[in-house]
GROMACS .gro file of C-alpha atoms in nm:
model
  160
    1MET     CA    1   4.927  -0.250  -6.825
    2THR     CA    2   5.307  -0.293  -6.899
    3THR     CA    3   5.465  -0.552  -7.016
    4HIS     CA    4   5.795  -0.713  -6.845
    5ASP     CA    5   5.998  -0.806  -7.176
    6THR     CA    6   6.314  -0.943  -7.083
    7THR     CA    7   6.670  -0.908  -7.280
    8PRO     CA    8   6.876  -1.137  -7.387
    9GLU     CA    9   7.081  -1.083  -7.086
   10ASP     CA   10   6.810  -1.160  -6.855
   11ALA     CA   11   6.703  -1.431  -7.005
   12ILE     CA   12   7.074  -1.590  -6.993
   13LEU     CA   13   7.127  -1.482  -6.626
   14GLU     CA   14   6.819  -1.602  -6.541
   15ALA     CA   15   6.908  -1.943  -6.714
   16THR     CA   16   7.217  -1.931  -6.562
   17ARG     CA   17   7.065  -1.887  -6.161
   18HIS     CA   18   6.850  -2.184  -6.267
   19ALA     CA   19   7.112  -2.412  -6.361
   20ALA     CA   20   7.327  -2.302  -5.991
   21LEU     CA   21   7.021  -2.364  -5.816
   22GLN     CA   22   6.974  -2.730  -5.950
   23PHE     CA   23   7.330  -2.793  -5.961
   24ALA     CA   24   7.298  -2.695  -5.560
   25ALA     CA   25   6.989  -2.910  -5.467
   26LEU     CA   26   7.198  -3.192  -5.645
   27ARG     CA   27   7.483  -3.170  -5.449
   28PHE     CA   28   7.303  -3.093  -5.080
   29GLY     CA   29   7.159  -3.414  -5.146
   30GLN     CA   30   7.466  -3.566  -5.208
   31LEU     CA   31   7.637  -3.402  -4.907
   32THR     CA   32   7.372  -3.557  -4.687
   33SER     CA   33   7.405  -3.860  -4.832
   34ARG     CA   34   7.789  -3.877  -4.768
   35LEU     CA   35   7.701  -3.744  -4.429
   36ILE     CA   36   7.431  -4.017  -4.316
   37TRP     CA   37   7.678  -4.253  -4.428
   38ARG     CA   38   7.942  -4.126  -4.216
   39LEU     CA   39   7.697  -4.103  -3.941
   40ARG     CA   40   7.613  -4.491  -4.004
   41ARG     CA   41   8.005  -4.573  -3.912
   42ILE     CA   42   8.006  -4.408  -3.527
   43PRO     CA   43   7.864  -4.610  -3.264
   44ALA     CA   44   7.594  -4.489  -3.087
   45THR     CA   45   7.669  -4.327  -2.745
   46GLY     CA   46   7.404  -4.511  -2.557
   47ILE     CA   47   7.236  -4.206  -2.455
   48PHE     CA   48   6.880  -4.397  -2.446
   49GLY     CA   49   6.978  -4.649  -2.231
   50ASP     CA   50   6.731  -4.913  -2.269
   51ASP     CA   51   6.462  -4.746  -2.421
   52TYR     CA   52   6.586  -4.762  -2.784
   53THR     CA   53   6.841  -5.024  -2.917
   54CYS     CA   54   7.049  -4.738  -3.121
   55ARG     CA   55   7.358  -4.897  -3.272
   56THR     CA   56   7.461  -4.601  -3.478
   57LEU     CA   57   7.489  -4.240  -3.376
   58TRP     CA   58   7.262  -4.225  -3.724
   59ASP     CA   59   6.989  -4.405  -3.539
   60GLU     CA   60   7.017  -4.179  -3.212
   61ILE     CA   61   6.946  -3.881  -3.459
   62CYS     CA   62   6.680  -4.060  -3.590
   63VAL     CA   63   6.505  -4.112  -3.282
   64GLU     CA   64   6.575  -3.799  -3.153
   65VAL     CA   65   6.430  -3.558  -3.484
   66GLN     CA   66   6.081  -3.789  -3.442
   67ASP     CA   67   6.075  -3.862  -3.084
   68GLY     CA   68   6.278  -3.535  -2.942
   69PRO     CA   69   6.390  -3.277  -2.804
   70PHE     CA   70   6.455  -3.454  -2.471
   71ASP     CA   71   6.527  -3.292  -2.162
   72ASP     CA   72   6.811  -3.485  -1.983
   73GLY     CA   73   7.097  -3.647  -2.073
   74LEU     CA   74   7.292  -3.572  -2.367
   75PHE     CA   75   7.021  -3.389  -2.522
   76GLY     CA   76   6.871  -3.050  -2.375
   77ASP     CA   77   6.678  -2.749  -2.490
   78PRO     CA   78   6.664  -2.724  -2.866
   79ASP     CA   79   6.667  -2.336  -3.025
   80GLU     CA   80   6.567  -2.268  -3.364
   81THR     CA   81   6.942  -2.297  -3.546
   82GLU     CA   82   6.946  -2.639  -3.467
   83LEU     CA   83   6.791  -2.966  -3.684
   84PRO     CA   84   6.360  -2.973  -3.573
   85GLY     CA   85   6.305  -3.185  -3.278
   86VAL     CA   86   6.731  -3.186  -3.175
   87SER     CA   87   6.845  -3.063  -2.912
   88SER     CA   88   7.164  -2.813  -2.856
   89ALA     CA   89   7.369  -3.108  -2.763
   90SER     CA   90   7.311  -3.322  -3.004
   91ASP     CA   91   7.342  -3.047  -3.298
   92SER     CA   92   7.691  -2.984  -3.159
   93THR     CA   93   7.772  -3.337  -3.186
   94ILE     CA   94   7.663  -3.302  -3.565
   95ALA     CA   95   7.785  -2.955  -3.630
   96PRO     CA   96   8.149  -3.060  -3.692
   97PHE     CA   97   8.055  -3.304  -3.932
   98LEU     CA   98   7.838  -3.047  -4.103
   99ARG     CA   99   8.113  -2.812  -4.111
  100THR     CA  100   8.363  -3.105  -4.235
  101SER     CA  101   8.153  -3.107  -4.542
  102ILE     CA  102   8.141  -2.742  -4.595
  103ASP     CA  103   8.503  -2.703  -4.584
  104ALA     CA  104   8.588  -2.974  -4.816
  105LEU     CA  105   8.389  -2.801  -5.079
  106PRO     CA  106   8.592  -2.605  -5.318
  107PRO     CA  107   8.528  -2.234  -5.295
  108GLN     CA  108   8.359  -2.188  -5.660
  109GLU     CA  109   8.099  -2.449  -5.557
  110ALA     CA  110   8.039  -2.324  -5.232
  111VAL     CA  111   7.955  -2.007  -5.368
  112LEU     CA  112   7.692  -2.206  -5.570
  113LEU     CA  113   7.522  -2.399  -5.283
  114THR     CA  114   7.558  -2.060  -5.088
  115LEU     CA  115   7.271  -1.967  -5.358
  116TRP     CA  116   7.073  -2.229  -5.272
  117ALA     CA  117   7.103  -2.210  -4.924
  118ILE     CA  118   6.971  -1.865  -4.969
  119ASP     CA  119   6.710  -1.936  -5.232
  120ASP     CA  120   6.428  -1.831  -4.986
  121TRP     CA  121   6.559  -1.503  -4.833
  122ASP     CA  122   6.418  -1.212  -4.967
  123GLN     CA  123   6.561  -1.026  -5.278
  124ARG     CA  124   6.754  -0.797  -5.082
  125GLU     CA  125   6.923  -1.031  -4.884
  126GLN     CA  126   7.007  -1.265  -5.187
  127ALA     CA  127   7.148  -0.990  -5.391
  128GLU     CA  128   7.386  -0.886  -5.105
  129THR     CA  129   7.551  -1.184  -5.060
  130ALA     CA  130   7.478  -1.370  -5.382
  131GLY     CA  131   7.844  -1.464  -5.522
  132THR     CA  132   7.982  -1.527  -5.164
  133VAL     CA  133   8.035  -1.803  -4.952
  134ASN     CA  134   7.795  -1.828  -4.643
  135ILE     CA  135   7.884  -2.110  -4.440
  136ASP     CA  136   7.605  -2.069  -4.153
  137ALA     CA  137   7.343  -2.056  -4.455
  138MET     CA  138   7.475  -2.360  -4.615
  139MET     CA  139   7.511  -2.534  -4.229
  140THR     CA  140   7.120  -2.453  -4.179
  141MET     CA  141   7.043  -2.644  -4.540
  142LEU     CA  142   7.204  -2.916  -4.411
  143ARG     CA  143   7.033  -2.956  -4.096
  144THR     CA  144   6.736  -2.923  -4.283
  145LEU     CA  145   6.789  -3.172  -4.530
  146LEU     CA  146   6.928  -3.427  -4.232
  147SER     CA  147   6.659  -3.382  -4.013
  148ARG     CA  148   6.410  -3.440  -4.331
  149GLU     CA  149   6.578  -3.767  -4.371
  150ALA     CA  150   6.594  -3.861  -4.020
  151SER     CA  151   6.248  -3.825  -3.997
  152ALA     CA  152   6.150  -4.059  -4.293
  153VAL     CA  153   6.309  -4.353  -4.121
  154ASP     CA  154   6.089  -4.586  -3.963
  155LEU     CA  155   6.172  -4.588  -3.585
  156TRP     CA  156   6.001  -4.954  -3.482
  157LYS     CA  157   6.339  -5.129  -3.519
  158PHE     CA  158   6.486  -4.919  -3.222
  159ARG     CA  159   6.205  -4.956  -2.981
  160GLU     CA  160   6.239  -5.199  -2.684
   0.00000   0.00000   0.00000
């Protein structure tokens, strides 16, 4: 049986990685909160007609995440790259907001957020991506976090 002794350098790298991931998790939470704040200030599209009483785009996203995806009107067929339960049309409405949030990040911060966004990738993929900015991975992470928040909203107030 071999023991896996870590060198001081390994311990420093692991502690640094852990700190970077903690920072990124916190920062993604802030980005998600800010994104929701912005979506709550955009009037609803009215896509649900009289079925739901959504006042904001955020309300509509919450309905779509929980009761969708919807096959008609604004909401088409979903695919795996979108918010769970959200159609491609709705996702394309949200995508510019996600991209704006990510584009506003300083490059150094974007590198750290990329580390957290790729944390569930296999180690080879992580090694190839570490130290770079991966906008797609960060957008996927923001979509996931946004969906998680939308699924927690109580829809009773939107039902007629």
